[in-house]
């Protein structure tokens, strides 16, 4: 083998190694939203508030795995500890994204600007501590917002279409019926994975296959914005990326 061939072989080997490690680093960083395999029609995003925990969040992840879909988890900072972080990491490794739902789940309009900043920073820092990435979206507790929040929180605000699944008297069948009835392209579905909310876990066993039959593809919130080519704006609260 002459010098030219040896040099070419070495360059090709280095390029292959670089591609291998580069891909691994991107996956580990979790910062790139890959949407190559996602079609742009009939997309919907499942999102879950109030975790992480080692009970209901686990059941929710089991249900997502059963149906081979992913979702977005808006976590409360005070709920993140060594045990619940393992569950959060499982969600992340499944392709779910982890977003910010404040530190204490306090209605933020009653807080000062600095308190608001502290609430956001605490949760973002805790997510970064365990996952190595920071949240890119924020869901206000109780969907309560004011101008002070918009001025002091840099993350885009996310709402969603819910099914009153925080109310125990709403059955799993009723939750599923509401979500399916109100489903639309570009929509974010707002659900909860707080401890004991097993009716929503059961509802997902109906929601996911039914919406799949209707032609919906399940994506995360960041994927929804990216595929629909929507840049989230400040001072807006999104429930559907196409209509809000």
Coordinates of C-alpha atoms in Angstrom, one line a residue:
X1 CA 0.0 0.0 0.0
X2 CA 1.5 3.3 -1.1
X3 CA 1.7 6.5 1.0
X4 CA -1.4 8.0 -0.7
X5 CA -3.5 5.0 0.0
X6 CA -2.3 4.8 3.6
X7 CA -3.1 8.5 4.2
X8 CA -6.6 8.1 2.7
X9 CA -7.3 5.0 4.8
X10 CA -6.2 6.9 7.9
X11 CA -8.4 9.9 7.1
X12 CA -11.5 7.6 6.5
X13 CA -10.8 5.8 9.8
X14 CA -10.6 9.1 11.7
X15 CA -13.8 10.4 10.1
X16 CA -15.6 7.2 11.0
X17 CA -14.4 7.4 14.6
X18 CA -15.4 11.1 14.8
X19 CA -18.9 10.3 13.5
X20 CA -19.2 7.5 16.0
X21 CA -18.2 9.5 19.0
X22 CA -19.9 12.7 17.8
X23 CA -23.3 10.9 17.6
X24 CA -22.8 9.4 21.0
X25 CA -22.0 12.8 22.5
X26 CA -25.1 14.4 20.9
X27 CA -27.3 11.7 22.3
X28 CA -25.8 12.1 25.7
X29 CA -26.1 15.8 25.6
X30 CA -29.8 15.6 24.6
X31 CA -29.8 19.1 23.3
X32 CA -30.5 18.3 19.6
X33 CA -34.1 17.7 18.7
X34 CA -34.0 15.2 15.9
X35 CA -37.2 15.1 13.8
X36 CA -36.1 13.4 10.6
X37 CA -38.5 10.5 11.1
X38 CA -41.5 12.7 12.1
X39 CA -44.1 13.5 9.5
X40 CA -45.5 17.0 9.7
X41 CA -49.2 16.1 9.7
X42 CA -51.4 15.2 12.7
X43 CA -48.9 15.7 15.5
X44 CA -49.8 15.8 19.2
X45 CA -47.8 16.0 22.4
X46 CA -48.5 14.4 25.7
X47 CA -47.2 16.3 28.7
X48 CA -47.2 15.5 32.4
X49 CA -47.0 17.8 35.4
X50 CA -46.0 17.5 39.0
X51 CA -43.4 14.7 39.0
X52 CA -41.0 13.2 39.3
X53 CA -41.8 10.4 41.8
X54 CA -41.1 6.7 42.2
X55 CA -44.7 5.5 41.9
X56 CA -47.1 7.1 39.4
X57 CA -44.3 8.5 37.2
X58 CA -43.0 5.0 36.8
X59 CA -46.4 3.7 35.8
X60 CA -46.8 6.5 33.3
X61 CA -43.4 5.6 31.8
X62 CA -44.4 1.9 31.6
X63 CA -47.6 2.9 29.7
X64 CA -45.6 5.1 27.3
X65 CA -43.2 2.2 26.7
X66 CA -46.1 -0.2 26.2
X67 CA -47.4 1.9 23.3
X68 CA -43.9 3.0 22.1
X69 CA -44.5 6.8 22.5
X70 CA -42.8 9.5 24.4
X71 CA -43.9 12.7 26.1
X72 CA -42.8 15.8 27.9
X73 CA -42.5 15.9 31.7
X74 CA -42.8 19.3 33.5
X75 CA -41.1 18.6 36.9
X76 CA -41.3 20.3 40.3
X77 CA -37.9 21.0 41.7
X78 CA -38.7 20.1 45.3
X79 CA -39.7 16.6 44.0
X80 CA -36.3 15.9 42.6
X81 CA -34.1 13.8 44.8
X82 CA -31.7 10.9 44.4
X83 CA -34.5 8.3 44.0
X84 CA -36.8 10.3 41.8
X85 CA -33.9 11.4 39.7
X86 CA -33.5 7.8 38.6
X87 CA -37.0 7.9 37.3
X88 CA -36.4 11.2 35.6
X89 CA -33.3 9.8 33.9
X90 CA -35.3 6.8 32.7
X91 CA -37.8 9.2 31.0
X92 CA -34.9 11.1 29.5
X93 CA -33.3 8.0 28.2
X94 CA -36.6 6.9 26.6
X95 CA -36.6 10.1 24.5
X96 CA -38.9 12.1 26.7
X97 CA -37.9 15.7 27.6
X98 CA -37.8 17.2 31.0
X99 CA -39.1 20.7 31.5
X100 CA -39.6 23.2 34.2
X101 CA -42.8 23.5 36.4
X102 CA -41.3 25.7 39.2
X103 CA -39.6 24.7 42.5
X104 CA -42.5 24.7 44.9
X105 CA -45.7 24.8 42.7
X106 CA -46.7 28.2 44.1
X107 CA -49.0 30.5 42.2
X108 CA -46.3 32.8 40.9
X109 CA -48.3 36.0 40.4
X110 CA -48.1 36.4 44.2
X111 CA -44.2 36.2 44.2
X112 CA -41.6 38.9 43.7
X113 CA -39.5 39.1 40.6
X114 CA -36.5 37.6 42.4
X115 CA -38.6 34.8 43.9
X116 CA -39.8 33.9 40.5
X117 CA -36.3 33.8 39.1
X118 CA -35.2 31.6 42.1
X119 CA -38.1 29.2 41.5
X120 CA -37.1 28.7 37.9
X121 CA -33.4 28.5 38.5
X122 CA -33.7 25.9 41.2
X123 CA -35.6 23.5 39.1
X124 CA -33.5 24.1 36.0
X125 CA -30.3 23.5 38.1
X126 CA -31.7 20.3 39.5
X127 CA -32.5 19.0 36.1
X128 CA -29.1 19.9 34.9
X129 CA -27.5 18.3 37.9
X130 CA -28.9 14.9 37.0
X131 CA -29.3 15.0 33.3
X132 CA -26.6 17.4 32.1
X133 CA -29.1 19.6 30.2
X134 CA -31.4 22.4 31.2
X135 CA -35.2 22.7 30.5
X136 CA -36.2 24.8 27.5
X137 CA -39.9 25.3 28.3
X138 CA -41.9 26.3 31.4
X139 CA -45.4 25.5 32.5
X140 CA -46.8 27.9 35.1
X141 CA -48.3 26.3 38.3
X142 CA -52.1 26.5 38.1
X143 CA -51.6 28.2 34.7
X144 CA -51.4 31.5 36.6
X145 CA -49.4 34.1 34.8
X146 CA -48.8 37.9 34.9
X147 CA -46.5 40.4 33.3
X148 CA -43.8 40.0 36.1
X149 CA -43.5 36.4 35.2
X150 CA -43.2 37.1 31.5
X151 CA -40.5 39.7 32.2
X152 CA -38.4 37.5 34.4
X153 CA -38.8 34.0 32.9
X154 CA -36.9 33.5 29.7
X155 CA -38.4 30.1 28.9
X156 CA -41.5 29.9 26.6
X157 CA -44.7 29.3 28.5
X158 CA -46.7 26.1 27.9
X159 CA -50.3 25.4 28.8
X160 CA -52.2 22.6 27.1
X161 CA -55.7 21.1 26.7
X162 CA -56.5 19.0 29.8
X163 CA -59.2 16.7 31.1
X164 CA -59.5 17.8 34.7
X165 CA -57.4 14.8 35.7
X166 CA -56.4 16.4 39.0
X167 CA -60.0 15.8 40.2
X168 CA -60.3 12.3 41.6
X169 CA -64.0 12.1 40.7
X170 CA -63.2 12.2 37.0
X171 CA -63.0 8.6 35.9
X172 CA -60.4 7.2 33.6
X173 CA -63.0 6.7 30.9
X174 CA -64.1 10.4 31.2
X175 CA -60.5 11.6 31.0
X176 CA -59.9 9.5 27.9
X177 CA -63.1 10.7 26.3
X178 CA -62.3 14.4 26.8
X179 CA -58.7 14.1 25.5
X180 CA -59.8 12.2 22.4
X181 CA -62.8 14.5 21.7
X182 CA -60.6 17.6 21.8
X183 CA -57.5 16.2 20.0
X184 CA -56.2 18.4 17.2
X185 CA -53.1 18.7 15.1
X186 CA -50.4 20.7 16.9
X187 CA -52.0 20.3 20.3
X188 CA -50.3 19.8 23.6
X189 CA -52.2 17.6 26.0
X190 CA -51.9 18.5 29.7
X191 CA -51.9 15.6 32.1
X192 CA -50.5 14.9 35.6
X193 CA -48.2 12.2 37.0
X194 CA -48.5 13.2 40.7
X195 CA -48.5 10.3 43.1
X196 CA -51.7 8.3 43.1
X197 CA -53.1 9.6 39.8
X198 CA -53.5 6.1 38.4
X199 CA -56.7 7.0 36.6
X200 CA -54.7 9.0 34.1
X201 CA -52.4 6.0 33.6
X202 CA -55.4 3.9 32.8
X203 CA -56.8 6.6 30.5
X204 CA -53.6 6.6 28.5
X205 CA -54.2 3.0 27.6
X206 CA -57.2 4.2 25.7
X207 CA -56.0 7.6 24.5
X208 CA -52.8 6.5 22.8
X209 CA -54.2 3.6 20.7
X210 CA -57.3 5.6 19.8
X211 CA -55.4 8.6 18.6
X212 CA -52.9 6.4 16.7
X213 CA -55.9 4.9 14.9
X214 CA -57.0 8.4 14.0
X215 CA -53.6 9.0 12.4
X216 CA -51.9 11.0 15.1
X217 CA -48.2 10.7 15.8
X218 CA -47.0 11.4 19.3
X219 CA -44.0 13.8 19.8
X220 CA -42.5 15.9 22.6
X221 CA -43.2 19.6 23.0
X222 CA -39.8 20.6 21.5
X223 CA -40.4 18.3 18.6
X224 CA -43.9 19.7 18.0
X225 CA -42.5 23.3 17.7
X226 CA -39.7 22.2 15.5
X227 CA -41.6 20.0 13.0
X228 CA -44.4 22.6 12.7
X229 CA -41.7 25.3 12.2
X230 CA -43.0 27.5 15.0
X231 CA -40.6 29.6 17.0
X232 CA -42.1 30.1 20.5
X233 CA -42.6 33.8 21.4
X234 CA -42.3 35.6 24.6
X235 CA -45.5 36.7 26.4
X236 CA -47.5 33.8 24.9
X237 CA -49.0 30.7 26.5
X238 CA -49.2 27.8 24.1
X239 CA -51.8 25.0 24.1
X240 CA -51.6 24.5 20.3
X241 CA -48.5 25.6 18.4
X242 CA -50.6 26.2 15.3
X243 CA -53.4 28.3 16.7
X244 CA -51.9 30.2 19.7

